Short mmCIF file of C-alpha atoms in Angstrom, two decimals:
data_model
loop_
_atom_site.label_atom_id
_atom_site.label_comp_id
_atom_site.label_asym_id
_atom_site.label_seq_id
_atom_site.Cartn_x
_atom_site.Cartn_y
_atom_site.Cartn_z
CA VAL A 1 -25.00 -16.05 23.83
CA LEU A 2 -23.57 -18.70 21.50
CA GLN A 3 -25.62 -17.49 18.66
CA GLN A 4 -24.20 -13.71 19.33
CA ARG A 5 -20.70 -15.36 19.42
CA GLU A 6 -21.24 -16.86 15.99
CA ALA A 7 -22.82 -14.09 14.39
CA ARG A 8 -19.62 -11.83 15.93
CA PHE A 9 -17.31 -14.53 14.47
CA ARG A 10 -18.98 -14.78 11.10
CA SER A 11 -18.79 -10.78 10.73
CA LEU A 12 -15.28 -10.72 11.59
CA VAL A 13 -14.48 -13.26 8.94
CA GLN A 14 -16.89 -11.87 6.43
CA HIS A 15 -15.02 -8.26 6.92
CA ALA A 16 -11.73 -9.10 7.36
CA THR A 17 -9.13 -7.59 4.90
CA ASP A 18 -7.08 -10.64 4.80
CA MET A 19 -8.30 -13.73 2.92
CA VAL A 20 -9.38 -16.50 4.86
CA CYS A 21 -9.55 -19.92 3.11
CA ILE A 22 -10.14 -23.55 4.41
CA VAL A 23 -9.22 -26.48 2.36
CA ASP A 24 -9.76 -29.97 3.38
CA ALA A 25 -6.97 -32.59 3.69
CA TRP A 26 -6.54 -33.02 -0.21
CA GLY A 27 -6.35 -29.36 -0.90
CA ASN A 28 -9.57 -28.77 -2.10
CA CYS A 29 -11.31 -25.17 -1.11
CA VAL A 30 -14.31 -25.73 1.18
CA TYR A 31 -14.50 -22.05 2.26
CA GLN A 32 -13.49 -18.68 0.86
CA SER A 33 -13.89 -15.32 2.42
CA PRO A 34 -15.22 -12.27 0.58
CA SER A 35 -11.89 -10.54 0.63
CA VAL A 36 -10.66 -12.56 -2.07
CA GLU A 37 -12.62 -10.21 -4.30
CA GLN A 38 -10.83 -7.34 -2.94
CA GLN A 39 -7.09 -8.99 -3.08
CA LEU A 40 -7.36 -11.12 -6.06
CA GLY A 41 -10.49 -10.05 -8.04
CA TYR A 42 -12.29 -13.41 -7.72
CA THR A 43 -15.62 -14.26 -6.15
CA PRO A 44 -15.55 -16.79 -3.06
CA ALA A 45 -17.56 -18.99 -5.26
CA ASP A 46 -14.80 -19.17 -7.97
CA PHE A 47 -12.80 -21.09 -5.37
CA ILE A 48 -15.41 -23.33 -3.64
CA GLY A 49 -14.72 -26.84 -4.83
CA THR A 50 -11.65 -26.37 -6.56
CA SER A 51 -7.93 -27.23 -5.73
CA ALA A 52 -5.98 -24.94 -4.03
CA LEU A 53 -3.13 -25.59 -6.31
CA ALA A 54 -5.36 -24.35 -9.37
CA TRP A 55 -4.64 -20.84 -8.18
CA ILE A 56 -0.78 -21.32 -7.73
CA HIS A 57 1.76 -20.57 -10.06
CA PRO A 58 2.61 -23.83 -11.94
CA ASP A 59 6.28 -23.31 -11.21
CA GLU A 60 5.25 -23.62 -7.53
CA GLN A 61 2.61 -25.97 -7.74
CA PRO A 62 4.63 -29.09 -6.71
CA ALA A 63 6.13 -27.41 -3.66
CA MET A 64 2.98 -26.25 -2.65
CA GLN A 65 1.40 -29.97 -2.83
CA ALA A 66 4.47 -31.20 -0.58
CA PHE A 67 3.86 -28.29 1.87
CA LEU A 68 0.19 -29.07 2.20
CA THR A 69 1.15 -33.01 2.39
CA ASP A 70 3.36 -32.24 5.23
CA ILE A 71 1.07 -29.96 7.22
CA ALA A 72 -1.98 -32.03 6.88
CA ALA A 73 0.25 -34.72 8.46
CA GLN A 74 0.88 -32.77 11.61
CA PRO A 75 -2.10 -32.08 13.73
CA GLU A 76 -2.42 -28.18 14.89
CA ALA A 77 0.44 -27.31 13.03
CA VAL A 78 0.93 -23.80 11.94
CA ARG A 79 3.34 -22.61 9.29
CA PRO A 80 4.17 -19.74 7.18
CA TYR A 81 4.30 -19.90 3.46
CA THR A 82 4.87 -17.41 0.60
CA TYR A 83 3.88 -18.05 -3.07
CA ARG A 84 2.63 -16.63 -6.36
CA CYS A 85 -0.91 -16.75 -7.71
CA ARG A 86 -2.74 -15.14 -10.65
CA HIS A 87 -4.94 -12.13 -10.04
CA ALA A 88 -8.10 -11.99 -12.23
CA ASP A 89 -6.68 -9.38 -14.33
CA GLY A 90 -3.72 -11.86 -15.17
CA SER A 91 -1.23 -10.29 -13.29
CA LEU A 92 0.98 -12.36 -10.55
CA ARG A 93 0.63 -11.64 -7.15
CA TRP A 94 2.77 -12.39 -4.17
CA ILE A 95 0.74 -13.88 -1.21
CA GLU A 96 1.85 -14.39 2.17
CA ALA A 97 -0.05 -16.84 4.23
CA SER A 98 -0.06 -18.76 7.47
CA PHE A 99 -1.56 -22.32 7.20
CA THR A 100 -3.02 -23.80 10.26
CA ASN A 101 -4.14 -27.64 10.46
CA LEU A 102 -7.44 -27.93 12.21
CA LEU A 103 -8.42 -30.97 10.50
CA ALA A 104 -9.31 -32.57 13.78
CA GLU A 105 -11.11 -29.53 14.80
CA PRO A 106 -14.81 -30.84 14.49
CA ALA A 107 -16.30 -27.13 13.78
CA ILE A 108 -13.44 -26.67 11.02
CA GLN A 109 -12.23 -29.91 9.64
CA GLY A 110 -9.67 -28.42 7.36
CA ILE A 111 -6.50 -26.47 6.96
CA VAL A 112 -7.16 -22.66 7.40
CA ILE A 113 -5.25 -20.37 5.28
CA ASN A 114 -4.63 -16.96 6.39
CA ALA A 115 -3.47 -14.81 3.37
CA ARG A 116 -2.60 -11.53 2.09
CA ASP A 117 -1.34 -9.78 -0.93
CA ILE A 118 2.12 -8.58 -0.48
CA THR A 119 3.29 -7.61 -4.07
CA GLU A 120 3.72 -4.08 -3.36
CA ARG A 121 5.79 -4.92 -0.38
CA ARG A 122 7.93 -7.40 -2.65
CA ARG A 123 8.45 -4.77 -5.46
CA LEU A 124 9.63 -2.08 -2.66
CA GLU A 125 12.12 -4.53 -1.06
CA HIS A 126 13.43 -5.37 -4.66
CA GLU A 127 13.77 -1.58 -5.41
CA VAL A 128 15.65 -1.06 -2.13
CA SER A 129 18.13 -3.86 -2.89
CA HIS A 130 18.66 -2.82 -6.34
CA GLN A 131 19.49 0.91 -5.24
CA ALA A 132 21.77 -0.51 -2.64
CA LEU A 133 23.52 -2.69 -5.36
CA HIS A 134 23.62 -0.53 -8.29
CA ASP A 135 24.69 3.07 -9.01
CA ALA A 136 22.16 5.73 -8.97
CA LEU A 137 23.35 7.65 -11.94
CA THR A 138 24.13 4.60 -14.34
CA GLY A 139 22.32 1.71 -12.80
CA LEU A 140 25.42 -0.41 -13.13
CA PRO A 141 26.23 -2.71 -10.46
CA ASN A 142 28.31 -0.93 -7.73
CA ARG A 143 31.42 -2.11 -5.48
CA ILE A 144 29.07 -3.68 -2.88
CA LEU A 145 27.77 -6.00 -5.69
CA MET A 146 31.03 -6.62 -7.16
CA GLN A 147 32.62 -7.50 -3.43
CA ASP A 148 29.69 -9.71 -3.08
CA ARG A 149 30.03 -11.57 -6.64
CA ILE A 150 33.89 -12.09 -5.87
CA GLU A 151 33.26 -13.36 -2.35
CA HIS A 152 30.68 -15.87 -4.16
CA ALA A 153 33.47 -16.83 -6.77
CA LEU A 154 36.05 -17.32 -4.09
CA LEU A 155 33.70 -19.63 -2.23
CA ARG A 156 32.80 -21.68 -5.39
CA ALA A 157 36.41 -21.97 -6.39
CA ARG A 158 37.54 -23.08 -2.75
CA ARG A 159 34.91 -25.54 -2.94
CA ASP A 160 35.75 -26.79 -6.66
CA GLY A 161 39.26 -26.62 -6.22
CA THR A 162 39.81 -24.08 -9.09
CA SER A 163 41.11 -20.56 -9.36
CA VAL A 164 39.66 -17.24 -9.95
CA ALA A 165 41.04 -14.04 -11.35
CA VAL A 166 39.60 -10.41 -11.02
CA LEU A 167 40.47 -7.64 -13.45
CA PHE A 168 39.81 -4.01 -12.35
CA VAL A 169 40.05 -1.12 -14.73
CA ASP A 170 39.87 2.22 -13.32
CA LEU A 171 38.28 4.63 -15.89
CA ASP A 172 38.50 7.77 -14.09
CA ASN A 173 40.74 10.43 -15.86
#
């Protein structure tokens, strides 16, 4: 029965669409599921023994290091994290992950990372946001964006003790 459960678990992880990675307390990869090939174009062997930071966008490495240090200090902590990493084809991908500290779990002894590529979702969110704040015909910022920028300028002026001026020119007719 135990062997059957282990085989079922192994099969689930091996065939999951989400990437499953286990890193040790220092952030070195000790396991990477095969789904990394579908998601990022690398083989699991490319990851094993390397630092998780090596795959993260350089601008985000310090924040990721702090995050890993923080979660490693919290037994059984589960925390989400979104970051960018490089696909094997050289493109940047947005990754949404859940980190679970199972360092004290004898069968795992690591931080489990369940991750998925959300690049397309981020692109669509950006596109929808752009459409909401820009004119469809000209692509220029619309009144909603102008109002937002004025509100930010007023808040900054209040905070800094300065003034704001707005010049509105209507070009119709």
